[in-house]
PDB file of C-alpha atoms in Angstrom:
ATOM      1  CA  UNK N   1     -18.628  19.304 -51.147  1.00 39.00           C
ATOM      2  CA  UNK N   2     -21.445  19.250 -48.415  1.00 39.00           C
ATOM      3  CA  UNK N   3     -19.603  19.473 -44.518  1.00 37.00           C
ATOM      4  CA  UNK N   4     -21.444  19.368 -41.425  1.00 35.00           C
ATOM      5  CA  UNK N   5     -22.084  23.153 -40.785  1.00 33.00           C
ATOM      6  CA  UNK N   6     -24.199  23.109 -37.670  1.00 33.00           C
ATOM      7  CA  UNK N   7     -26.243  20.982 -34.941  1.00 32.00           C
ATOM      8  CA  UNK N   8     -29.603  21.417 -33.756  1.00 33.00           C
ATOM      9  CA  UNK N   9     -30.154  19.309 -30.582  1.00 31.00           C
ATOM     10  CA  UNK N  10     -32.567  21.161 -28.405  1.00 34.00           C
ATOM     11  CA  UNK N  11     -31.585  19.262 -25.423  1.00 35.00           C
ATOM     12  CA  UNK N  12     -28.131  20.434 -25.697  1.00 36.00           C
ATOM     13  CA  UNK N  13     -27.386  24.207 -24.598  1.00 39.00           C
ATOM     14  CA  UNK N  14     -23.517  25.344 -25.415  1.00 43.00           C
ATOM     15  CA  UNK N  15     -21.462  28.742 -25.734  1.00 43.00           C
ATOM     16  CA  UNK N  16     -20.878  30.036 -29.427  1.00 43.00           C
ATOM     17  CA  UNK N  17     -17.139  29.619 -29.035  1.00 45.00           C
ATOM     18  CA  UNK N  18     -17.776  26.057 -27.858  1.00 45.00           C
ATOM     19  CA  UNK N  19     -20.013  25.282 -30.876  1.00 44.00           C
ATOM     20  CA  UNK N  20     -18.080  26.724 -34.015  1.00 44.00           C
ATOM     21  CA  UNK N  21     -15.094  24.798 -32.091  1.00 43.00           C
ATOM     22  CA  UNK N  22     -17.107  21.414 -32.667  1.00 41.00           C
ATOM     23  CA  UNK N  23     -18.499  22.220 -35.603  1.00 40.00           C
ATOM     24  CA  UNK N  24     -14.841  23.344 -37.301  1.00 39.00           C
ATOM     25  CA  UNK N  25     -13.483  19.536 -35.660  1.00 44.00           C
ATOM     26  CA  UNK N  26     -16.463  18.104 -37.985  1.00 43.00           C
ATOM     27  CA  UNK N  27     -16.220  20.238 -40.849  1.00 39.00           C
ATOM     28  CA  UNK N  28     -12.239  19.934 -41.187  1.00 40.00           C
ATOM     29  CA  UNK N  29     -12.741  15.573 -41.416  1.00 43.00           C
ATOM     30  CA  UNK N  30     -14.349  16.544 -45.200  1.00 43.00           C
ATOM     31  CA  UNK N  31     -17.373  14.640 -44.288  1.00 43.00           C
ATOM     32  CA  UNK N  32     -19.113  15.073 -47.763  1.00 42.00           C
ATOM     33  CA  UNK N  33     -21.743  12.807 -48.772  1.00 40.00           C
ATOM     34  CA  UNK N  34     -22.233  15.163 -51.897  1.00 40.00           C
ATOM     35  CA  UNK N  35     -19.884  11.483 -53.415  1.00 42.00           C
ATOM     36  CA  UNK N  36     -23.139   9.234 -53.001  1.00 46.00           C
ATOM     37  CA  UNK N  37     -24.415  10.971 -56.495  1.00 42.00           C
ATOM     38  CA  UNK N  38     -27.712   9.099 -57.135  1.00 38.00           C
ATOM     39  CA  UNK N  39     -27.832   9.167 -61.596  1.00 36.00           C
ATOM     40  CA  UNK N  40     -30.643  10.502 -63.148  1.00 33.00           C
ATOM     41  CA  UNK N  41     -32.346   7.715 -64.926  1.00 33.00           C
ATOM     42  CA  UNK N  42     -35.820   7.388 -63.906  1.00 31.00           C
ATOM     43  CA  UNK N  43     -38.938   9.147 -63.360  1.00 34.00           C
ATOM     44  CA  UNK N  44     -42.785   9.533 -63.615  1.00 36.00           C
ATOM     45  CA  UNK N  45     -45.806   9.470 -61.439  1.00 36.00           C
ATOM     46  CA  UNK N  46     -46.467   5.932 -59.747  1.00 35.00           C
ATOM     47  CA  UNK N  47     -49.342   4.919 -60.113  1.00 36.00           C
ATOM     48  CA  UNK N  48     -49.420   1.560 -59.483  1.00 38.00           C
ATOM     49  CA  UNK N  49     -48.373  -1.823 -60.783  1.00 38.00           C
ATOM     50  CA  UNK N  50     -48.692  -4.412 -63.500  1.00 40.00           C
ATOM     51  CA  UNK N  51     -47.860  -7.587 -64.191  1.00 41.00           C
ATOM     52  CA  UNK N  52     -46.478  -8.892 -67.379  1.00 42.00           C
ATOM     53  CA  UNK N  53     -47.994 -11.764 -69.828  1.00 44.00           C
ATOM     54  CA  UNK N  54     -45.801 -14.491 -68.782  1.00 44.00           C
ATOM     55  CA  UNK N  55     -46.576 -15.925 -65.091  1.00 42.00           C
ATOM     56  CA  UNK N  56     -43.024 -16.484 -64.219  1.00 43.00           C
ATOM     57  CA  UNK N  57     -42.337 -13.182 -64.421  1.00 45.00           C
ATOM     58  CA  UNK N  58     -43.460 -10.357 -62.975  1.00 43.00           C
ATOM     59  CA  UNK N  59     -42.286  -6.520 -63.346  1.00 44.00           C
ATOM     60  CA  UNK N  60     -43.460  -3.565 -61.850  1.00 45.00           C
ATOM     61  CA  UNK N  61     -44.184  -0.679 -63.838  1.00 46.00           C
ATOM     62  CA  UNK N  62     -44.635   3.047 -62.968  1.00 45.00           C
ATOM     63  CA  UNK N  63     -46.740   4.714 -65.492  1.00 42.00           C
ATOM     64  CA  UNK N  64     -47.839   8.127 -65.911  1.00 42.00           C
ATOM     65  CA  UNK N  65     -51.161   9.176 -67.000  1.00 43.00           C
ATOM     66  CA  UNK N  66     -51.110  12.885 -66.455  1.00 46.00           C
ATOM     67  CA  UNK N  67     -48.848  15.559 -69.001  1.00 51.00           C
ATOM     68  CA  UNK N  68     -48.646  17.965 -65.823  1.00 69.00           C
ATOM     69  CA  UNK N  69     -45.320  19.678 -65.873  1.00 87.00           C
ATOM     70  CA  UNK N  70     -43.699  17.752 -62.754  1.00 89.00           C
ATOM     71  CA  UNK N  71     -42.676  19.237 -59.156  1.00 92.00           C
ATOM     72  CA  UNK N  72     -39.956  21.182 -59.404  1.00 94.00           C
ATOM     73  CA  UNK N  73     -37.107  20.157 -56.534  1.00 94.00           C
ATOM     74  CA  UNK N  74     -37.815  22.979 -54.189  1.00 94.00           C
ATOM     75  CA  UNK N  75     -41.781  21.791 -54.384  1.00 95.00           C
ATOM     76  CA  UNK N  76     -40.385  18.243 -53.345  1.00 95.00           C
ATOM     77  CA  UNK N  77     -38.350  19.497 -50.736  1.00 95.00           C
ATOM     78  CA  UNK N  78     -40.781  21.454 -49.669  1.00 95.00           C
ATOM     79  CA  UNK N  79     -43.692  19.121 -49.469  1.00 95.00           C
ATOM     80  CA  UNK N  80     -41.047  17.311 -47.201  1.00 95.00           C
ATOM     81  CA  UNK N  81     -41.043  19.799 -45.126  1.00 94.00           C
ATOM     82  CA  UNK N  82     -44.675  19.938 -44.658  1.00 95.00           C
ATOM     83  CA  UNK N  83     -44.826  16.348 -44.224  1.00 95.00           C
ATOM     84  CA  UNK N  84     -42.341  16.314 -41.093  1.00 95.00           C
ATOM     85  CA  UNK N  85     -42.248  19.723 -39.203  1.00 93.00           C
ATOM     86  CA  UNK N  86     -40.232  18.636 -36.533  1.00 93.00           C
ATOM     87  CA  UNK N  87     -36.492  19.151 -36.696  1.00 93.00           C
ATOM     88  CA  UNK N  88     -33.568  17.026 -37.453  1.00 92.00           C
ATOM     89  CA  UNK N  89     -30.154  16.657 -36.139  1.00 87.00           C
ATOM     90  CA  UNK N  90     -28.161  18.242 -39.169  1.00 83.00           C
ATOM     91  CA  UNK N  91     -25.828  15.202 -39.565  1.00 80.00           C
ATOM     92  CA  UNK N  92     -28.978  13.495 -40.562  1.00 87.00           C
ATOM     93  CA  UNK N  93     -30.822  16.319 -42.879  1.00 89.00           C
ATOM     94  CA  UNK N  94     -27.859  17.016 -44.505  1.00 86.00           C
ATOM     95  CA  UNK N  95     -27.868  13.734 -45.714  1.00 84.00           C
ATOM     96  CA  UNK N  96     -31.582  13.209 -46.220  1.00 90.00           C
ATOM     97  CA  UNK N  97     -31.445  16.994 -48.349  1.00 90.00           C
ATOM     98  CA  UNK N  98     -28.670  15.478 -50.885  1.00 87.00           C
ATOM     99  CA  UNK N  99     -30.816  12.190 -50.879  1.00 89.00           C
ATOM    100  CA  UNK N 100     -34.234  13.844 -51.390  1.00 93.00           C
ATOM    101  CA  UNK N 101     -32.971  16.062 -54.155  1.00 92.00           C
ATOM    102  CA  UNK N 102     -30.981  13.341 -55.975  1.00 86.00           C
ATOM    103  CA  UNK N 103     -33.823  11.319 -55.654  1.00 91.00           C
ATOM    104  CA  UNK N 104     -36.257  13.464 -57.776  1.00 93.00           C
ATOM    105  CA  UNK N 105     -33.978  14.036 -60.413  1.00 89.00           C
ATOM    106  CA  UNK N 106     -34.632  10.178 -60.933  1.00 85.00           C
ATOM    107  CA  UNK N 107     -38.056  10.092 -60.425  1.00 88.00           C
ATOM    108  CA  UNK N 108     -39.237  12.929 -62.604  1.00 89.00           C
ATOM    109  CA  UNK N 109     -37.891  11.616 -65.843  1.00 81.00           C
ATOM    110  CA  UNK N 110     -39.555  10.136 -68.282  1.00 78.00           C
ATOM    111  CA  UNK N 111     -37.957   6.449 -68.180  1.00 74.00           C
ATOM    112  CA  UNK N 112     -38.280   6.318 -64.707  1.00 79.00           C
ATOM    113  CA  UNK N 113     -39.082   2.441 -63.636  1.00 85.00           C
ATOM    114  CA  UNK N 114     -39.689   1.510 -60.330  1.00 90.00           C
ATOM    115  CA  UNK N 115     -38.454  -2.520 -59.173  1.00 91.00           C
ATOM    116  CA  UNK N 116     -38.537  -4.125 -55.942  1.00 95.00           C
ATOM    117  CA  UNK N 117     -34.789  -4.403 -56.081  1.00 95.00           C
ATOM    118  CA  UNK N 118     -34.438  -0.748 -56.162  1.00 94.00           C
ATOM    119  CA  UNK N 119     -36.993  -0.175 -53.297  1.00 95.00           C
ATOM    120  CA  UNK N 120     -34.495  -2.496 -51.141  1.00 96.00           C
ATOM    121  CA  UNK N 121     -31.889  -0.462 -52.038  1.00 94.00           C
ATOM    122  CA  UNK N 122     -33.382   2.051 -50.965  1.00 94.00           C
ATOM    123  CA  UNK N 123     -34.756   1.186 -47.814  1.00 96.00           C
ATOM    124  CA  UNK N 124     -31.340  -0.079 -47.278  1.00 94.00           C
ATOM    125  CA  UNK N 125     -29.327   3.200 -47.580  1.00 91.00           C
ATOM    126  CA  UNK N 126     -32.355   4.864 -45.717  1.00 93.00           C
ATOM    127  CA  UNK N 127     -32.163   2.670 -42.319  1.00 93.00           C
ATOM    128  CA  UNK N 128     -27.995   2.445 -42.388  1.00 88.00           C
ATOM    129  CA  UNK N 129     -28.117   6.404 -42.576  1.00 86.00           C
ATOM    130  CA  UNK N 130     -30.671   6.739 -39.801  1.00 88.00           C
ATOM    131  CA  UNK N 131     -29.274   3.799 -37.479  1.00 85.00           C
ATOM    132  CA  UNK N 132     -29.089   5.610 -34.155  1.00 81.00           C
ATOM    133  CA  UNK N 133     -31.894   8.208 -34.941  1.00 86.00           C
ATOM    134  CA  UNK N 134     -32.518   9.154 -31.542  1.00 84.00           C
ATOM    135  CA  UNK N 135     -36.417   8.092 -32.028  1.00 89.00           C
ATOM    136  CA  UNK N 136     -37.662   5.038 -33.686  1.00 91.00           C
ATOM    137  CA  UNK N 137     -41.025   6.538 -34.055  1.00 94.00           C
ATOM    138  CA  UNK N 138     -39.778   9.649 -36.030  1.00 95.00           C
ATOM    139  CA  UNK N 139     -37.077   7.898 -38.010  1.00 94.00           C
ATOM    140  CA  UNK N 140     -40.227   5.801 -39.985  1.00 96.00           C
ATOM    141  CA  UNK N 141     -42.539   8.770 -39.721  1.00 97.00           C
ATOM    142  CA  UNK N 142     -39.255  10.428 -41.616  1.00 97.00           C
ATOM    143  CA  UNK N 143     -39.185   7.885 -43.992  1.00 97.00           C
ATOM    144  CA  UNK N 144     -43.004   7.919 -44.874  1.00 97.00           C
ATOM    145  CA  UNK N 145     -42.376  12.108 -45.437  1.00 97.00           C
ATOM    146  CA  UNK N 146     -39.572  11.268 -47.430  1.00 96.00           C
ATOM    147  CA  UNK N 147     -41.611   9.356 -49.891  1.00 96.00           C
ATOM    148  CA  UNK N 148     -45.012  10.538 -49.858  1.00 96.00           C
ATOM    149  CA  UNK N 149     -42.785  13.788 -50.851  1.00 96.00           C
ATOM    150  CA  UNK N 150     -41.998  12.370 -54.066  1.00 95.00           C
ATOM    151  CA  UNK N 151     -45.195  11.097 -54.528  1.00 94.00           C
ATOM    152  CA  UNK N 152     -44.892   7.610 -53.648  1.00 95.00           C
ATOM    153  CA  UNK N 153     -46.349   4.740 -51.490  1.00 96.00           C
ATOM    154  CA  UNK N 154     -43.846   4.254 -48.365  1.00 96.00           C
ATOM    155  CA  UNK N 155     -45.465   1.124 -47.285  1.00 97.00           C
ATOM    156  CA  UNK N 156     -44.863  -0.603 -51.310  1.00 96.00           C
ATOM    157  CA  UNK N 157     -40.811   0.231 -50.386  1.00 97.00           C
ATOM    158  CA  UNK N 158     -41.237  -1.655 -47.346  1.00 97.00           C
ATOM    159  CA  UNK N 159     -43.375  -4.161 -48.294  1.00 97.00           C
ATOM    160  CA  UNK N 160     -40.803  -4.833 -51.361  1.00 97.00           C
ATOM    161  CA  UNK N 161     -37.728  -4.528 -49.215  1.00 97.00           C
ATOM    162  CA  UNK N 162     -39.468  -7.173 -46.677  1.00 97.00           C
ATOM    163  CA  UNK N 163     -40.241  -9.760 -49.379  1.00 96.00           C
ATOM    164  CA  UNK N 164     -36.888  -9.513 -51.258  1.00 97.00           C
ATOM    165  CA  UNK N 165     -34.802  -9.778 -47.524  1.00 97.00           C
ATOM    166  CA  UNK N 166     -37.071 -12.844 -46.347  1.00 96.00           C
ATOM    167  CA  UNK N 167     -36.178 -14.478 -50.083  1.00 96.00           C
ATOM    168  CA  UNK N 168     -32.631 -13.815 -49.996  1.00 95.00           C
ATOM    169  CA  UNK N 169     -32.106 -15.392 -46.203  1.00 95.00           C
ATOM    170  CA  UNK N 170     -33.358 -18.702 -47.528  1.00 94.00           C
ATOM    171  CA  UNK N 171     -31.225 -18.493 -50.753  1.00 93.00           C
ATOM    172  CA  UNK N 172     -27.892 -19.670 -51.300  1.00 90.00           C
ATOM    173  CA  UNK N 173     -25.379 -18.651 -53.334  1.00 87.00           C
ATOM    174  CA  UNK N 174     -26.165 -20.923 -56.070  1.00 89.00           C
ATOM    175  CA  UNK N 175     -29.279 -20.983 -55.934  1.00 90.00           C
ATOM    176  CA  UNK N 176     -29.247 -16.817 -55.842  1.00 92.00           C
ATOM    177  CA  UNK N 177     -27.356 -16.426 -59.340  1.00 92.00           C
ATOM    178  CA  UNK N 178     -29.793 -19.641 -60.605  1.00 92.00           C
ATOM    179  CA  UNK N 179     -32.997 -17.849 -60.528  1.00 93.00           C
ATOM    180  CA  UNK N 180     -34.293 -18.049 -64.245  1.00 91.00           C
ATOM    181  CA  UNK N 181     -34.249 -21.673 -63.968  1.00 90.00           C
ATOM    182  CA  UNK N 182     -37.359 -21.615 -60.912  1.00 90.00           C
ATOM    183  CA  UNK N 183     -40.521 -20.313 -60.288  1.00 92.00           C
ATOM    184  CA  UNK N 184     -41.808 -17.542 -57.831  1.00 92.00           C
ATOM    185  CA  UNK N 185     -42.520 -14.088 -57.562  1.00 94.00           C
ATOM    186  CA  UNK N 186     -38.881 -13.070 -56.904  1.00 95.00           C
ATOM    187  CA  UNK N 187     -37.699 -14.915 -58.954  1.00 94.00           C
ATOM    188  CA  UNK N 188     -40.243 -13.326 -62.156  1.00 95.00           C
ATOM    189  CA  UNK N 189     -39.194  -9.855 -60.720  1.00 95.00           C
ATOM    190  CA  UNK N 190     -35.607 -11.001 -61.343  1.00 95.00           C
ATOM    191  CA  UNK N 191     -36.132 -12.490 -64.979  1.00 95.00           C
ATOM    192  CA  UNK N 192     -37.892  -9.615 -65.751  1.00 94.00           C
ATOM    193  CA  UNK N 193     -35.132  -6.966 -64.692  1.00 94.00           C
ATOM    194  CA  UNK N 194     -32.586  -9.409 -66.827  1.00 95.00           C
ATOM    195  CA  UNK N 195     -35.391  -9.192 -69.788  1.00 93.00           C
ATOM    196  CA  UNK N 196     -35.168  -5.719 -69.616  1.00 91.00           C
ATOM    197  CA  UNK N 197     -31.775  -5.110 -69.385  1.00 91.00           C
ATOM    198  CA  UNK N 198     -30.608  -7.624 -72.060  1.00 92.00           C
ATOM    199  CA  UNK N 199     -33.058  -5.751 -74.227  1.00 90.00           C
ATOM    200  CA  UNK N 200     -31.419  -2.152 -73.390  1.00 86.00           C
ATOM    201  CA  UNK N 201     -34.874  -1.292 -71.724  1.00 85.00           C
ATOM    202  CA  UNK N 202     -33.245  -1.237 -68.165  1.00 86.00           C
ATOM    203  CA  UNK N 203     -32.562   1.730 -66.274  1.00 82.00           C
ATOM    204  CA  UNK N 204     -29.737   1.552 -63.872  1.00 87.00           C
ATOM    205  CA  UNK N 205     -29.551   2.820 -60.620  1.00 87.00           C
ATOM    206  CA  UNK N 206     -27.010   2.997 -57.674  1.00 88.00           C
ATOM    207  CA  UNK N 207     -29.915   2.082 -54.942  1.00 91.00           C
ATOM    208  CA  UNK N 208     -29.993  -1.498 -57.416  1.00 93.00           C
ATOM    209  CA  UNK N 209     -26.445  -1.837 -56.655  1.00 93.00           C
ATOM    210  CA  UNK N 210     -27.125  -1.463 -53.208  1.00 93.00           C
ATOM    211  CA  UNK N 211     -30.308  -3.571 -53.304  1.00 94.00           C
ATOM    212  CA  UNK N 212     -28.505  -6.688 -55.358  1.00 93.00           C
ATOM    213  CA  UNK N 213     -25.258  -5.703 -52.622  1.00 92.00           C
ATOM    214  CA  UNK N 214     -28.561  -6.776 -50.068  1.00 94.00           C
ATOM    215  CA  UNK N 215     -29.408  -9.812 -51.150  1.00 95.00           C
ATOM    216  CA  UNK N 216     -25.946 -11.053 -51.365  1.00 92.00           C
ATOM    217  CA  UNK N 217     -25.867 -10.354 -47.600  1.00 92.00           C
ATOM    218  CA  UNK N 218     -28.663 -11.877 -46.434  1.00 94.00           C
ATOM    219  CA  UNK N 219     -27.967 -15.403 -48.321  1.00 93.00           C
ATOM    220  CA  UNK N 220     -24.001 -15.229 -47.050  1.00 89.00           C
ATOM    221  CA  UNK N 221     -22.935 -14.992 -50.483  1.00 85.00           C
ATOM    222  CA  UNK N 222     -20.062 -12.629 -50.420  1.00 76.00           C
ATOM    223  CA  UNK N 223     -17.431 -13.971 -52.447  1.00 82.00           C
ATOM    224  CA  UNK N 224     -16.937 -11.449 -55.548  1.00 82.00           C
ATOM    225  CA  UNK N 225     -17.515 -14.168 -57.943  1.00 90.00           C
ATOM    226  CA  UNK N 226     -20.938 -14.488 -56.416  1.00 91.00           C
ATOM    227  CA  UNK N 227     -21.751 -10.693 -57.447  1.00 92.00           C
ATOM    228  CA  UNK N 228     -19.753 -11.053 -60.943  1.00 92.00           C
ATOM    229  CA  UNK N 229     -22.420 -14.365 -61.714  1.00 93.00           C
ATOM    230  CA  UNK N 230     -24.991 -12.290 -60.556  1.00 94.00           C
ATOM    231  CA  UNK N 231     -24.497  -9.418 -62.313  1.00 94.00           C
ATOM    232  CA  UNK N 232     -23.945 -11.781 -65.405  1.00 94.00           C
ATOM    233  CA  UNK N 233     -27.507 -13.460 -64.904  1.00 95.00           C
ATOM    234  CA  UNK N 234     -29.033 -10.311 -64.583  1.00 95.00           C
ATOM    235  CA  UNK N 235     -27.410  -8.696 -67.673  1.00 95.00           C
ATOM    236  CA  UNK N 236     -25.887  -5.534 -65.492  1.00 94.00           C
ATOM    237  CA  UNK N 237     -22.609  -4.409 -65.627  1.00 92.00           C
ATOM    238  CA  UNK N 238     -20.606  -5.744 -62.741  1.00 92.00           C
ATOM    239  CA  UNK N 239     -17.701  -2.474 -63.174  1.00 92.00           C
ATOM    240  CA  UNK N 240     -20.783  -0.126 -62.380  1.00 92.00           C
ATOM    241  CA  UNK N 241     -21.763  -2.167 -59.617  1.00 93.00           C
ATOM    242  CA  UNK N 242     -18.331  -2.340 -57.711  1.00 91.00           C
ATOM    243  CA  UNK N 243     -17.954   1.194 -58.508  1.00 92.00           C
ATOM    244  CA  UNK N 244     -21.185   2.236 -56.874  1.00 89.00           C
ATOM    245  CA  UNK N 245     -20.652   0.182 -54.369  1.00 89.00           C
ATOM    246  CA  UNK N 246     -17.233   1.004 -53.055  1.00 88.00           C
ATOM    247  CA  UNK N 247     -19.358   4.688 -53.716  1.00 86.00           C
ATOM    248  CA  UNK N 248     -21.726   3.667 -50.321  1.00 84.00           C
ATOM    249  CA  UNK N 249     -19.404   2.063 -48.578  1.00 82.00           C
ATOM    250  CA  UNK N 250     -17.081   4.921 -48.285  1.00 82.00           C
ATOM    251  CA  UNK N 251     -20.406   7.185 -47.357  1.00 75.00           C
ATOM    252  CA  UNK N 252     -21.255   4.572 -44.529  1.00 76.00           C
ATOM    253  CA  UNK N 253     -17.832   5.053 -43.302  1.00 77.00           C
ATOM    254  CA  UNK N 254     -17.745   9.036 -44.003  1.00 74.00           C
ATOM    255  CA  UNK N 255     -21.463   8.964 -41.650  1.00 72.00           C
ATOM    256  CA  UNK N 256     -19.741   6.311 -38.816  1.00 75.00           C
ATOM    257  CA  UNK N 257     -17.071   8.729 -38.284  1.00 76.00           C
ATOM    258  CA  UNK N 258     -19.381  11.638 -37.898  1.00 71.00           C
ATOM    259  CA  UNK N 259     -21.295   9.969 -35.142  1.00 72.00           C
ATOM    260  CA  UNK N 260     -18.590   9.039 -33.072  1.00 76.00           C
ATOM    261  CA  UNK N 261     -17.997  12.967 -33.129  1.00 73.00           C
ATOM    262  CA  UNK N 262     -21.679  13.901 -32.497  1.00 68.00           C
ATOM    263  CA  UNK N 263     -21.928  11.468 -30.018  1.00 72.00           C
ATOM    264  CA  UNK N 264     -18.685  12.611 -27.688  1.00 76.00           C
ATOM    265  CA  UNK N 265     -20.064  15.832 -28.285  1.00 69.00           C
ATOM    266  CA  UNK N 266     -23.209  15.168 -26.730  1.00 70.00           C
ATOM    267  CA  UNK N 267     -22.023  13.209 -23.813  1.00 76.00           C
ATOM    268  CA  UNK N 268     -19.820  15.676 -22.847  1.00 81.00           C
ATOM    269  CA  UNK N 269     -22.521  18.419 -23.250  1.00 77.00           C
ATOM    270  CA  UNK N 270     -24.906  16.737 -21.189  1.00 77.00           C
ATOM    271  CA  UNK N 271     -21.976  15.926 -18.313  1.00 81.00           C
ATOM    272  CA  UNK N 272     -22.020  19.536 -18.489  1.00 81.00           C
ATOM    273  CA  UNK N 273     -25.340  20.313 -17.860  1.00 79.00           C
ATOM    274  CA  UNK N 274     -25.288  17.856 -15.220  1.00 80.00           C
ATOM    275  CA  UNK N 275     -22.666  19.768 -13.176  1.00 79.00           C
ATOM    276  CA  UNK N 276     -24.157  23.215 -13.491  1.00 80.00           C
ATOM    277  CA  UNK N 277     -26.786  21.928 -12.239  1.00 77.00           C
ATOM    278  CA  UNK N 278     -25.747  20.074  -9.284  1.00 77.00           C
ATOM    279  CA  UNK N 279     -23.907  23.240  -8.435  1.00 76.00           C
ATOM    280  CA  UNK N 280     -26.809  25.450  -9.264  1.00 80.00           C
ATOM    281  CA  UNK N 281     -28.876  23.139  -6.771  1.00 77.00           C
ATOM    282  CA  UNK N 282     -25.821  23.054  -4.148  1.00 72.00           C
ATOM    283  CA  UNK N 283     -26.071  27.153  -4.448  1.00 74.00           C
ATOM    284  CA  UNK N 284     -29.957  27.333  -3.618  1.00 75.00           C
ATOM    285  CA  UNK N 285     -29.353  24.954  -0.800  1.00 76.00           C
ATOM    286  CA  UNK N 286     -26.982  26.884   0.563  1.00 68.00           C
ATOM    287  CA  UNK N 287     -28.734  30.333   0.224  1.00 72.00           C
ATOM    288  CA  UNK N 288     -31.913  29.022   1.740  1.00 73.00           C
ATOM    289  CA  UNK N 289     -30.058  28.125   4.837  1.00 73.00           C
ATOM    290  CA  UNK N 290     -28.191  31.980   5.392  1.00 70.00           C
ATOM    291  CA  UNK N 291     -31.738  32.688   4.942  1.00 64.00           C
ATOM    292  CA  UNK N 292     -33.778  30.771   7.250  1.00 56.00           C
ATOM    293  CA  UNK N 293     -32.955  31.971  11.078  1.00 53.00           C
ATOM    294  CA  UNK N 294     -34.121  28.426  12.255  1.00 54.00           C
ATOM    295  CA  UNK N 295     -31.759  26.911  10.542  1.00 47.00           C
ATOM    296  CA  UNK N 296     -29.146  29.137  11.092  1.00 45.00           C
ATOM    297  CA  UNK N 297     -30.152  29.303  14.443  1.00 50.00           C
ATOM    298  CA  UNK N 298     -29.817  25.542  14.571  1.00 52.00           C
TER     299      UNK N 298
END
């Protein structure tokens, strides 16, 4: 299990006893987020994309055209590191640390296989974890770290993520599960994660759950018989789905509760720091007077 050991908010100043107090109030709610295992299916060096034969259908395929032994996870972590210098609350790097190391377990396999659907799950766990980052600014230059760190292109997750959430909004539910039957790029990327995975050539992934858990969103499909259809058309097994699912939803809740804490921790930190130093001010004002005779004098 991974618990909330520490914080590390500069702006915040507060007694050891006051600290271990908080952090034994976080640690004792279990919040582990060791649950949201990520399985170790995929990996290679991306190097770009492809398109298959057939123009309805398009797939995107991460090839590898090097035999160098691959980063090990302390290089990945590391070149994290180097990437983003400044530091992070630790409710957030705890989380990104499990992510980031789960994460290249997948990508340095051999049958790694990167999909658009994937990259929305992705981007989807990535933004609800970091909702409320205290900067907007460092929460994407975060992100881009995160990825270049594995060797990726940041802006191909969110250039995915954006295509596949503007499709879904103007989808339906029927016409969501009824993609083979049109034409379009999303709808090739589909067919061709259906070819794949009817032909046992598909690597399955908990951020696919949460990217096909995305698109059901955004087109206001979200009766389960929706996702069982779905799942059907796309040849994936619905049980691992709902599994992985109900996986992420329990970490969303697990992270919610956790910054309710931080956050009543840090109001009531900085009410402190107010008063000390309104009284700190109320003290100078006071000893400048005993110490000026025209004042006192006055």
């Amino acid at each position: 299990m991974t618990a909330i050991t520490s914080l590390s908010f500069s702006a915040v100043n507060q007694s050891s006893s006051e600290r271990n107090t908080f952090v034994s109030s976080l640690a004792s709610r279990n919040l582990s987020f060791e649950g949201f295992r990520l399985r170790s299916v995929f990996s290679c060096h991306y190097v770009g994309v492809k398109a298959s034969n057939s123009t309805s259908r398009t797939a995107i395929h991460c090839m590898s055209t090097s035999t160098d032994v691959p980063p090990t996870v302390s290089e990945t972590k590391s070149n994290f590191l180097k990437a983003y210098r400044r530091p992070i609350p630790s409710i957030y790097n705890t989380v990104l640390q499990e992510l980031i190391v789960q994460q290249h377990l997948m990508r340095y396999k051999k049958t790694y296989l990167y999909d658009p659907v994937f990259g929305l799950g992705l981007v989807t766990v990535y933004d609800q974890l970091m909702e409320g980052y205290p900067s907007d600014e460092d929460r994407e230059a975060i992100f881009q770290a995160y990825i270049k760190a594995l060797k990726e292109d940041p802006e191909q997750y969110r250039i995915d993520a954006k295509k596949l959430e503007e499709w879904a909004r103007a989808q339906t539910h029927s016409s969501l599960v009824d993609f083979s039957s049109k034409e379009g790029e999303i709808e090739g990327i589909l067919k061709g994660i259906a070819e794949r995975a009817g032909s046992g050539n598909f690597s399955y992934s908990r951020f696919f759950a949460v990217g096909l858990f995305r698109l059901l969103e955004l087109s206001n499909a979200s009766e389960p018989t929706v996702l069982e259809k779905l799942c059907s058309a796309l040849n994936i097994n619905k049980r691992s789905v709902d599994r992985d699912l109900d996986v992420y939803r329990g970490l969303l809740s697990k992270l919610v509760q956790a910054k309710e804490l931080l956050k009543e921790y840090v109001d009531r930190e900085k009410k402190k720091q107010e008063e000390r130093a309104e009284s700190q001010k109320a003290n100078e004002i006071v000893a400048k007077c005993l110490g000026d005779p025209q004042v006192v004098g006055q």
